[in-house]
PDB file of C-alpha atoms in Angstrom:
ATOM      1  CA  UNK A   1      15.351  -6.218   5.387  1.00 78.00           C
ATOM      2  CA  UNK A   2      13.923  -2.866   4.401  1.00 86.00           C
ATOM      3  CA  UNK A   3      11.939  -0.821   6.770  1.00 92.00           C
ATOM      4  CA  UNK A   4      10.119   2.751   6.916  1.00 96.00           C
ATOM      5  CA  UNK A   5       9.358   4.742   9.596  1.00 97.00           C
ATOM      6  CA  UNK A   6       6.585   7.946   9.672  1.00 98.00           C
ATOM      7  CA  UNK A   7       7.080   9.220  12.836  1.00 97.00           C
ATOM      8  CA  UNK A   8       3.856  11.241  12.879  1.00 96.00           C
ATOM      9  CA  UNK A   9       0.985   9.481  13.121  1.00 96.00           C
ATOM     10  CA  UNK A  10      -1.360  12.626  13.057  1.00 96.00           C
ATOM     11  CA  UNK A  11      -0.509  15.959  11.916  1.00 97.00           C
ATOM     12  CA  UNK A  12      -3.102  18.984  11.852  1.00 97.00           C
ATOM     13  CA  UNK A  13      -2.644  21.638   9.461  1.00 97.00           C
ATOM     14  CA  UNK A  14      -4.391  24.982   8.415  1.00 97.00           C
ATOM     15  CA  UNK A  15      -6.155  25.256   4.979  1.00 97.00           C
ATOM     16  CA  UNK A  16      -3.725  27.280   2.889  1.00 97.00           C
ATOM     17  CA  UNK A  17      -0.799  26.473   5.012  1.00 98.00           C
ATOM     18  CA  UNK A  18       2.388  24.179   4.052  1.00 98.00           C
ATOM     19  CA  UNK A  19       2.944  20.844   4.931  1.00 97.00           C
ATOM     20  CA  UNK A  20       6.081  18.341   5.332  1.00 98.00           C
ATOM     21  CA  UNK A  21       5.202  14.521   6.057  1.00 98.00           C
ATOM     22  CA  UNK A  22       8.558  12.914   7.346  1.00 98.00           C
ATOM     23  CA  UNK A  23       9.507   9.833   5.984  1.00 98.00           C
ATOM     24  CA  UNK A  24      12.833   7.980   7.002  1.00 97.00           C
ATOM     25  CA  UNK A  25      13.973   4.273   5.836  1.00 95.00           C
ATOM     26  CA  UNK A  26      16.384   1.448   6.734  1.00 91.00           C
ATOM     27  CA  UNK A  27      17.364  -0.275   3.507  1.00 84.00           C
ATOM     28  CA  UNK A  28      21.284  -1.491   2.812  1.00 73.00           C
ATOM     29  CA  UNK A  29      21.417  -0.506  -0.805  1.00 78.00           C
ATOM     30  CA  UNK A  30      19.393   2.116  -3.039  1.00 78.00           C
ATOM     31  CA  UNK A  31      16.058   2.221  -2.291  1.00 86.00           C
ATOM     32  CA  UNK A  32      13.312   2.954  -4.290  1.00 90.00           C
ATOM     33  CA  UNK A  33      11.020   5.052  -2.479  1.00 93.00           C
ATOM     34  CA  UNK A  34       7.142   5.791  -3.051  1.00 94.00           C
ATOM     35  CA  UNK A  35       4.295   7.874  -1.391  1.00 97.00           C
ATOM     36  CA  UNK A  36       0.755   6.974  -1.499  1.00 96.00           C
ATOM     37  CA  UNK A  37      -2.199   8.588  -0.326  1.00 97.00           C
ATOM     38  CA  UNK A  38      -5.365   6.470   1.010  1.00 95.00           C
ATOM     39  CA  UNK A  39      -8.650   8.321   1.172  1.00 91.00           C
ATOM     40  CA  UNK A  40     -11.556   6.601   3.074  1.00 85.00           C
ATOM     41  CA  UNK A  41     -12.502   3.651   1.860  1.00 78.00           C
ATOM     42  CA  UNK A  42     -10.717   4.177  -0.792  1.00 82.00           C
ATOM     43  CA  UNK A  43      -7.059   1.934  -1.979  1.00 86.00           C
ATOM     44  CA  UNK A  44      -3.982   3.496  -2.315  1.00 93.00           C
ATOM     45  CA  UNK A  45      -2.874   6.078  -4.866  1.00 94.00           C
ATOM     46  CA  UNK A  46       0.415   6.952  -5.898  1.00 94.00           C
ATOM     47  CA  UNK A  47       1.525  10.594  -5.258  1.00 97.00           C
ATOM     48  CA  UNK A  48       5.177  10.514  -6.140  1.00 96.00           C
ATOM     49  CA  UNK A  49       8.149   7.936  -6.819  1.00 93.00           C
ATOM     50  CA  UNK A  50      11.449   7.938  -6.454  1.00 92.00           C
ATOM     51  CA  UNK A  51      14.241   5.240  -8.725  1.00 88.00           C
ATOM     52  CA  UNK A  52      17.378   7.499  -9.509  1.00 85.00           C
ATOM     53  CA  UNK A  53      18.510  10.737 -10.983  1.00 88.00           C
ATOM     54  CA  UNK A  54      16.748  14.287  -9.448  1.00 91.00           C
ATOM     55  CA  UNK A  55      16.400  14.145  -5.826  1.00 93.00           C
ATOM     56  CA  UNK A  56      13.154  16.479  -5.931  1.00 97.00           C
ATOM     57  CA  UNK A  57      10.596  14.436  -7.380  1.00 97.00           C
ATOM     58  CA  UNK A  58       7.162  16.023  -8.553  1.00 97.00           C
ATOM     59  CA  UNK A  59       3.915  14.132  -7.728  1.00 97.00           C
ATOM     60  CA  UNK A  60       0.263  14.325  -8.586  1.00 96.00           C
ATOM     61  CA  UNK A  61      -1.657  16.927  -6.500  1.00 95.00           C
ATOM     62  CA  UNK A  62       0.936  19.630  -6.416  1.00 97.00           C
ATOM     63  CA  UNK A  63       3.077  17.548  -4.070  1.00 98.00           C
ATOM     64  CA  UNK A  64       6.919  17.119  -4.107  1.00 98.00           C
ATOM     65  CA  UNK A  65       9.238  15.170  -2.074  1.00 98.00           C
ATOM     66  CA  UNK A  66      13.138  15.228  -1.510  1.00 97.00           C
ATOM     67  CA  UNK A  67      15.487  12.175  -0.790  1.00 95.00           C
ATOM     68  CA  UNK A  68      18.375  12.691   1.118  1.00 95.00           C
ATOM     69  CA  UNK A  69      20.745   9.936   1.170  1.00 92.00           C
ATOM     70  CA  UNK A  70      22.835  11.260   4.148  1.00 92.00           C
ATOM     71  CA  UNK A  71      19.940  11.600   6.264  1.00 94.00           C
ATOM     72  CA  UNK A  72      17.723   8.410   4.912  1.00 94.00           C
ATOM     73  CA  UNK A  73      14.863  10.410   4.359  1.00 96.00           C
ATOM     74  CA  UNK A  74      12.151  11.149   1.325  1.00 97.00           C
ATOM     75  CA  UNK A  75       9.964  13.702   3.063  1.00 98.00           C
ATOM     76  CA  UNK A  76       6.626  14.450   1.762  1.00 98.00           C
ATOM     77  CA  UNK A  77       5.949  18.532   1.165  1.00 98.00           C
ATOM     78  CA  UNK A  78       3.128  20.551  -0.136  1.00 98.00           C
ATOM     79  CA  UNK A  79       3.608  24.538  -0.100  1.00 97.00           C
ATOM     80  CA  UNK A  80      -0.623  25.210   0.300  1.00 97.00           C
ATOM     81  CA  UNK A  81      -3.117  22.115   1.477  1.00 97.00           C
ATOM     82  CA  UNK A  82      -6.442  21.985   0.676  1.00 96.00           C
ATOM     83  CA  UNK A  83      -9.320  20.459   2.228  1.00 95.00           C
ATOM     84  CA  UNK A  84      -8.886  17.789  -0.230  1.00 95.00           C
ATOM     85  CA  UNK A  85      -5.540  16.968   1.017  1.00 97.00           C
ATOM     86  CA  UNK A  86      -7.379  15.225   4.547  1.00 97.00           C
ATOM     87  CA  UNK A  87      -6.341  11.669   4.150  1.00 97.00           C
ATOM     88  CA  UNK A  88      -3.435   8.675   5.365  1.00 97.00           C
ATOM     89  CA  UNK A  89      -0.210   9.030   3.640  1.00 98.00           C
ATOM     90  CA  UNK A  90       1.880   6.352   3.624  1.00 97.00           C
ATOM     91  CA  UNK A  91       5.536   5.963   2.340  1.00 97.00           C
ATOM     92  CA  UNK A  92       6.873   2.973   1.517  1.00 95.00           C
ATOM     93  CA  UNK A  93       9.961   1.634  -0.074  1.00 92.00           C
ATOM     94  CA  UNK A  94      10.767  -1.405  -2.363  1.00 88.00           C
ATOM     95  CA  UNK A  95      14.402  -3.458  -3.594  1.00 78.00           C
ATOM     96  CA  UNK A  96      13.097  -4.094  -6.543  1.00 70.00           C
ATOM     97  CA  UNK A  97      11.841  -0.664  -7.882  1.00 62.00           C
ATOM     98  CA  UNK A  98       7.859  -1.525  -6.807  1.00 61.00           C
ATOM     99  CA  UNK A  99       6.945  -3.575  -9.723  1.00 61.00           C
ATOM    100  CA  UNK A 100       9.446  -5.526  -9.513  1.00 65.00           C
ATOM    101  CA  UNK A 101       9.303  -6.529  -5.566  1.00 80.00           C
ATOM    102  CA  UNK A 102       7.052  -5.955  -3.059  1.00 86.00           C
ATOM    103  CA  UNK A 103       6.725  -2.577  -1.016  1.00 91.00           C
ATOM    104  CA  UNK A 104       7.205  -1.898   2.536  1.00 92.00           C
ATOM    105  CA  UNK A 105       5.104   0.446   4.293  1.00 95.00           C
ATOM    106  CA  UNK A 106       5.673   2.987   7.125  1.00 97.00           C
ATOM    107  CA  UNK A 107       2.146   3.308   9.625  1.00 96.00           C
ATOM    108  CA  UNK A 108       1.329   6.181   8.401  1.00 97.00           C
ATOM    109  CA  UNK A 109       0.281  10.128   8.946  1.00 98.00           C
ATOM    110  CA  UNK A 110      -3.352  11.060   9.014  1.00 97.00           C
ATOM    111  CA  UNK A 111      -3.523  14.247   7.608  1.00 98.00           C
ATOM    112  CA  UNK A 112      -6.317  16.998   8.982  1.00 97.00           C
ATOM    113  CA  UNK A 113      -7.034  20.295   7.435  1.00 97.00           C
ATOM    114  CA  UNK A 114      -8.334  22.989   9.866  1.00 95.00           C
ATOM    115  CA  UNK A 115     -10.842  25.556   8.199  1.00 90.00           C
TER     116      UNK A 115
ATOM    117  CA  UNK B   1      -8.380   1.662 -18.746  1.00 64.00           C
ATOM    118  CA  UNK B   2     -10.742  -0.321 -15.701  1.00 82.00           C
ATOM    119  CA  UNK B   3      -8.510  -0.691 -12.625  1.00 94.00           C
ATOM    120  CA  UNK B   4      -7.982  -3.861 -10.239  1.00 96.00           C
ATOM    121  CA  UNK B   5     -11.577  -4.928  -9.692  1.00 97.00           C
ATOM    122  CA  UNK B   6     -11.962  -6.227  -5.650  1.00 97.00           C
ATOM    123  CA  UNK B   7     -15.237  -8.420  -4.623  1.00 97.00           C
ATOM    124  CA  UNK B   8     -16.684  -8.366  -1.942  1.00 97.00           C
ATOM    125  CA  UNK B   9     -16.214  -4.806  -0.457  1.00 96.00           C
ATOM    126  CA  UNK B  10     -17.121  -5.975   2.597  1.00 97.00           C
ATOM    127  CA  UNK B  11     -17.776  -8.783   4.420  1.00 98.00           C
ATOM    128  CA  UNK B  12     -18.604  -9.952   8.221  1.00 98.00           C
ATOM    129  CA  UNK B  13     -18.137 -13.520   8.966  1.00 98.00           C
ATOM    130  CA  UNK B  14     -17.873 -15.698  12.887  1.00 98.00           C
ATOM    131  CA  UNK B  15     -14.041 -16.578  13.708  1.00 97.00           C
ATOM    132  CA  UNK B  16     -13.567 -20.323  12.676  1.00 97.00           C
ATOM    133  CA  UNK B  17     -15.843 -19.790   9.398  1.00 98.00           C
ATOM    134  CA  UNK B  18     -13.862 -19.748   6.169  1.00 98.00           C
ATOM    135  CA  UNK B  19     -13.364 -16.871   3.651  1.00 98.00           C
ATOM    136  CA  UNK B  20     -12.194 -16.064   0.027  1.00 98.00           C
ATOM    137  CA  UNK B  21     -11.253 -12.708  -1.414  1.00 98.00           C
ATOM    138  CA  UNK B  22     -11.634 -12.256  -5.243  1.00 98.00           C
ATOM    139  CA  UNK B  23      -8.966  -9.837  -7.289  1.00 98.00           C
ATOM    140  CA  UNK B  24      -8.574  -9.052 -11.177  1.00 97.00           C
ATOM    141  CA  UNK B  25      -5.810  -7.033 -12.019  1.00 96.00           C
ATOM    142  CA  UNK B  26      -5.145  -4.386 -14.859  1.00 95.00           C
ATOM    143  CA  UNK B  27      -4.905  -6.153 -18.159  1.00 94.00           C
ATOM    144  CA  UNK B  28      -1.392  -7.261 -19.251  1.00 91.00           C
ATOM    145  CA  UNK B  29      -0.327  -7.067 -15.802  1.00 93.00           C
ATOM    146  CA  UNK B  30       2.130 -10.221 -14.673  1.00 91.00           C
ATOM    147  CA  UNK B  31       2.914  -9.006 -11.046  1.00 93.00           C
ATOM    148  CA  UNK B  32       0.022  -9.635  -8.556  1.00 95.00           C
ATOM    149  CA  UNK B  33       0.098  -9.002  -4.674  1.00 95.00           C
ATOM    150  CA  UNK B  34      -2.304  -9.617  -2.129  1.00 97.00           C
ATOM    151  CA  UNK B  35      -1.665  -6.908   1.356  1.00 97.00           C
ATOM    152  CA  UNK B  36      -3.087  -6.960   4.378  1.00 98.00           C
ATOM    153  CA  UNK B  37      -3.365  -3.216   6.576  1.00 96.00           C
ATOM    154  CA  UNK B  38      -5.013  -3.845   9.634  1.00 96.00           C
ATOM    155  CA  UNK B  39      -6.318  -0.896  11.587  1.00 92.00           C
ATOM    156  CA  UNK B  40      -3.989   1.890  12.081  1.00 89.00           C
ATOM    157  CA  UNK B  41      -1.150   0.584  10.080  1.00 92.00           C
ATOM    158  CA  UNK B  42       0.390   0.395   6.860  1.00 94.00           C
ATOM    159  CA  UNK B  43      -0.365  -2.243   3.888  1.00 95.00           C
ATOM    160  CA  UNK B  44       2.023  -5.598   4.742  1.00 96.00           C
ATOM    161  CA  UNK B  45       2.555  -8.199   1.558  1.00 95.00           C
ATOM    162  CA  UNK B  46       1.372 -11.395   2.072  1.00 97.00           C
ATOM    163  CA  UNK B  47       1.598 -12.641  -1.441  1.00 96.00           C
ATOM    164  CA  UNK B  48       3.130 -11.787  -4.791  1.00 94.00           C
ATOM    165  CA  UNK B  49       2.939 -13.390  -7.668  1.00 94.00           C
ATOM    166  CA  UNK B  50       4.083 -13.354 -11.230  1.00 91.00           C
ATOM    167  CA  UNK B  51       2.031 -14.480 -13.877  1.00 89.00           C
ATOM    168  CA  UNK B  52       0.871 -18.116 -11.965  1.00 85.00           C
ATOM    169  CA  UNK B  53       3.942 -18.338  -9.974  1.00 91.00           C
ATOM    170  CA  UNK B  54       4.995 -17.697  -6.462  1.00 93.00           C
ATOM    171  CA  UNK B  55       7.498 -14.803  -5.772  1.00 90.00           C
ATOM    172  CA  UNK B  56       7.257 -14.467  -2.436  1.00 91.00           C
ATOM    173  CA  UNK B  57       4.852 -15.578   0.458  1.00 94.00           C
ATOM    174  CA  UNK B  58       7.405 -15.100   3.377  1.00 92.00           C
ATOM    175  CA  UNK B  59       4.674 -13.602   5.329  1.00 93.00           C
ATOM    176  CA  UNK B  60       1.575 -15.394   4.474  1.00 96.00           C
ATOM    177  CA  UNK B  61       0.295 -17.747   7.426  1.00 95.00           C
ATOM    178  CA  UNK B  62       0.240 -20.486   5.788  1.00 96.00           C
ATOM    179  CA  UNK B  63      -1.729 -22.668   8.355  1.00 96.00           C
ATOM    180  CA  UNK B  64      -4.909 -20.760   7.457  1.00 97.00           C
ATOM    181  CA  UNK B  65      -4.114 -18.562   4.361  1.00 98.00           C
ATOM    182  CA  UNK B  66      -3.865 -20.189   0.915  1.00 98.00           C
ATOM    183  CA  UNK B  67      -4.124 -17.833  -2.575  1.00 98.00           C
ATOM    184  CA  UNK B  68      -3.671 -19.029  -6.111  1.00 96.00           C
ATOM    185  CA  UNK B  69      -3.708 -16.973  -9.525  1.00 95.00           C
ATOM    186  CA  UNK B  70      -4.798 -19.725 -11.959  1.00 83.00           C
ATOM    187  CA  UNK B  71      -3.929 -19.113 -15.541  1.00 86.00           C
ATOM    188  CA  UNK B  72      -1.656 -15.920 -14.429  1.00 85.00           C
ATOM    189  CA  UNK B  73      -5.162 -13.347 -14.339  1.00 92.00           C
ATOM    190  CA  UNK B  74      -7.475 -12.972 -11.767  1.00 95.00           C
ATOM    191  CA  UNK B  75      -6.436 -14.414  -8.243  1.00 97.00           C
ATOM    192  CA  UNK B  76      -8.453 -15.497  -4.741  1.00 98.00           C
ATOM    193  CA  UNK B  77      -7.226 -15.301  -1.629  1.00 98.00           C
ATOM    194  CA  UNK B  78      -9.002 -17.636   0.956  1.00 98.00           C
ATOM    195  CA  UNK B  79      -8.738 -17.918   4.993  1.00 98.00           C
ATOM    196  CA  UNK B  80      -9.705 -21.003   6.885  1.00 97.00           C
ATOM    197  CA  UNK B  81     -10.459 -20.834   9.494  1.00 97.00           C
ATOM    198  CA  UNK B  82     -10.807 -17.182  10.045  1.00 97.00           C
ATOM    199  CA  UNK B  83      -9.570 -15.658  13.711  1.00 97.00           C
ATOM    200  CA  UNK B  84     -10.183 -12.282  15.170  1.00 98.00           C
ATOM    201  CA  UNK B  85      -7.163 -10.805  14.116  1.00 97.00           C
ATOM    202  CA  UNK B  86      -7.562 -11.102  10.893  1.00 98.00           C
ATOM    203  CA  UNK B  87      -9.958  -8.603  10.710  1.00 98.00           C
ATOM    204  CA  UNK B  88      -8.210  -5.983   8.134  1.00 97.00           C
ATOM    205  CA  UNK B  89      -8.616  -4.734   5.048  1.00 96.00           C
ATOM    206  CA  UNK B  90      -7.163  -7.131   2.264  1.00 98.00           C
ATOM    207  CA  UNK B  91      -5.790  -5.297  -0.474  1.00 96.00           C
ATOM    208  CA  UNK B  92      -5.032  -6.553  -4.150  1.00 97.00           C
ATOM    209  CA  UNK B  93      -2.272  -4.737  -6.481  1.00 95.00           C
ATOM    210  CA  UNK B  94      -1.091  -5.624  -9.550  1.00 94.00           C
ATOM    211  CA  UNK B  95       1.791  -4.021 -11.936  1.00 92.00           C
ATOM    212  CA  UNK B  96       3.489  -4.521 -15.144  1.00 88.00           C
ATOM    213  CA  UNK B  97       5.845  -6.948 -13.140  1.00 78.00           C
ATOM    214  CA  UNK B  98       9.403  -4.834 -14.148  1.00 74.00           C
ATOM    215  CA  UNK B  99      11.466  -2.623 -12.369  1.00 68.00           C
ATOM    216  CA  UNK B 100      10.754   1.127 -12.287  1.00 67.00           C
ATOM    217  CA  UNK B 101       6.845   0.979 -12.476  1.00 77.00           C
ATOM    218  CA  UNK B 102       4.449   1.034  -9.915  1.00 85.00           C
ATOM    219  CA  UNK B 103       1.699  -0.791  -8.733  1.00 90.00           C
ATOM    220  CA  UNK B 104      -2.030  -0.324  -8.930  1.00 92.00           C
ATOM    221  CA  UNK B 105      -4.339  -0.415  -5.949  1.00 94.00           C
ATOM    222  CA  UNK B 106      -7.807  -1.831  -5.843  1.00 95.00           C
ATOM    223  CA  UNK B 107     -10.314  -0.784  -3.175  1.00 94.00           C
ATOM    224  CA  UNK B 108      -9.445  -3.205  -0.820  1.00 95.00           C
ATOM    225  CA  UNK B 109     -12.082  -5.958   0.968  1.00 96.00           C
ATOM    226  CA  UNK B 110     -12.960  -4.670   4.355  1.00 96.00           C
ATOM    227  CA  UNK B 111     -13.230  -8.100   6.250  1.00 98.00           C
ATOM    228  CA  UNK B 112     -14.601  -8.250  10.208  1.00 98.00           C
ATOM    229  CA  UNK B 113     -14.272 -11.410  12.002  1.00 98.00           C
ATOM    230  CA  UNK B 114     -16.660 -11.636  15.316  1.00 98.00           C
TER     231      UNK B 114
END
């Protein structure tokens, strides 16, 4: 069985500054690998997804993530966060390409921007 | 395009009362899930379906959770009787239903059992 792990549940960042969200997985074949970001209240929204080709993937939002196969990670990076940008961010990964299957989650990173 | 349409948005009911959770997905969508994220953690599928049918429900207790998707559209998922730790947030997603597309989020039914 799949699994994800974000092993930060809080990271605090300064407005302007760059960020990296870590993101590792356990899955046996090639995963499919997604970030979502979950404001307040609010459901989920994709950022990014990854299914094949490019290893740097663009997302909504200015963000960008990178898998590495050899380390079994799709890391979450933004070069300049905003205030905006204060919210959970999950990864998650599916077998089936997410449409197809269901998704695992990691716990999560709660993301706070210092003024 | 209207997204997946959750009611109620929140709801507070005694532990032992029952419950039901009401979800339309995107038009044309076959693939429906119902998630569960309690406090502090990620979402965690207890249901998918496509169109009417059962994919999976490996992780739905089925002693006191029961959801159907009549006619393959909208879909309720009910708890009887309710215990404390299912307070969560139920979430309802729905997709296309094919590999390499993603799935839409609604808000989510913030439920509190006391």
């Amino acid at each position: 069985a799949q699994s994800v792990t974000q092993p930060d549940i809080h990271i605090t960042v300064s407005e302007g500054a760059s960020l990296e969200l870590r993101c590792n997985y356990s899955y046996g074949a090639t995963p499919y690998l997604f970030w979502y970001v979950q404001s307040p209240g609010q459901g989920l929204q994709l950022l990014l997804k990854y299914f094949s080709g490019d290893t740097l993937v663009q997302g909504i939002k200015g963000f960008e993530a990178e898998f590495k196969r050899s380390q079994s990670s799709f890391n979450l990076r933004k070069p300049s966060v905003h205030w905006s940008d204060a919210a959970e961010y999950f990864c998650a990964v599916s077998a089936g390409g997410g449409g197809a299957d269901g998704l695992t989650f990691g716990k999560g990173t709660h993301l706070i921007i210092q003024p | 395009e209207a997204g997946v349409a959750q009611s109620p948005r929140y709801k507070i009911i005694e532990k032992r009362q029952s419950v039901a959770f009401w979800c339309n997905p995107i038009s044309g969508h076959a693939t429906l899930y119902w998630y569960q994220q309690i406090l502090g953690q990620g979402p965690k599928l207890l249901i998918q379906f496509q169109n009417n049918g059962v994919v999976d429900d490996s992780q739905l207790p089925k002693d006191r959770f029961s959801a159907e998707r009549l006619k393959g559209v909208d879909s309720t998922l009910k708890i009887q009787p309710a215990k404390l730790e299912d307070s969560a947030v139920y979430l309802c997603a729905s997709s296309f239903g094919e590999a390499f597309t993603e799935a839409f989020f609604g808000q989510g039914t913030r439920l509190t059992v006391v």
